[in-house]
XYZ file of C-alpha atoms in Angstrom:
85
model
C 100.650 132.162 81.690
C 102.251 128.754 81.115
C 104.849 127.995 78.590
C 104.658 124.608 77.035
C 107.655 123.232 75.115
C 107.021 120.117 73.004
C 110.194 118.027 72.806
C 110.286 115.457 70.159
C 112.701 112.548 69.605
C 115.403 112.973 66.994
C 114.361 110.799 64.147
C 118.076 110.384 63.189
C 118.784 108.465 66.305
C 117.639 104.790 66.473
C 116.897 103.117 69.832
C 116.920 104.708 73.195
C 117.790 108.336 73.631
C 117.310 110.786 76.388
C 114.446 113.251 75.941
C 114.764 116.617 77.609
C 112.884 116.984 80.915
C 111.106 113.658 80.645
C 111.581 112.893 84.183
C 109.406 115.755 85.092
C 106.452 114.031 83.360
C 107.349 110.688 84.761
C 107.431 111.969 88.162
C 104.188 113.600 87.977
C 102.546 110.578 86.623
C 103.979 108.717 89.450
C 102.549 111.091 92.041
C 99.074 110.803 90.423
C 99.320 106.935 90.409
C 99.306 107.039 94.291
C 95.483 107.886 93.928
C 93.436 104.777 93.668
C 90.869 106.165 91.372
C 93.523 107.244 88.798
C 95.407 103.881 88.684
C 92.463 102.420 86.721
C 90.591 104.080 83.870
C 87.311 104.445 85.729
C 86.189 107.732 84.059
C 84.356 107.493 80.786
C 84.391 111.236 80.046
C 87.533 113.345 79.657
C 85.989 116.260 81.763
C 85.546 113.805 84.652
C 89.162 112.283 84.363
C 90.537 115.882 84.308
C 88.653 116.768 87.424
C 89.993 113.723 89.194
C 93.585 114.609 88.240
C 93.007 118.101 89.497
C 91.722 116.810 92.909
C 94.641 114.420 93.173
C 97.139 117.283 92.666
C 95.484 119.426 95.108
C 95.620 116.502 97.510
C 99.332 116.195 96.791
C 99.946 120.013 97.365
C 97.885 120.074 100.548
C 99.967 117.232 102.109
C 103.220 118.990 101.140
C 101.959 122.307 102.631
C 100.748 120.721 105.842
C 103.696 118.265 106.098
C 101.389 115.522 106.638
C 103.165 112.215 107.058
C 100.678 109.497 106.173
C 102.056 106.028 106.387
C 101.850 104.123 103.162
C 102.742 100.647 101.973
C 106.003 102.041 100.840
C 107.118 103.161 104.297
C 107.170 100.771 107.107
C 105.445 102.167 110.299
C 107.812 103.814 112.733
C 107.849 102.283 116.310
C 105.925 104.242 118.768
C 108.193 105.488 121.692
C 106.284 105.558 125.044
C 107.586 107.221 128.187
C 107.704 105.142 131.194
C 107.037 107.235 134.208
C-alpha cells in the first residue's frame, strides 16, 4: 500500500541541482540520528539494523502522540517556577 517514486538527478545538469522531495529523506535521517545506537554502525546484520530503525521510528511516533517533552542537548533547560506561599 505504499507508492515509491524513485527520483534521479538529471544527467544534463552539472553541479548542484534540487532533487524533488529530497528534504523528506534528509529530515527522516535526522530524526533517526537522535538515537545513539543508530549514529554508529554497530549492527553487522541488515535485519538487526532494520529492527533498530523500526524501534527508533516507533519511539519518535510515541513521543509525538504523548507530547512528551524530554529535554535534550539542543534545548536549554527551562527554569522551574516555584510558588511562594
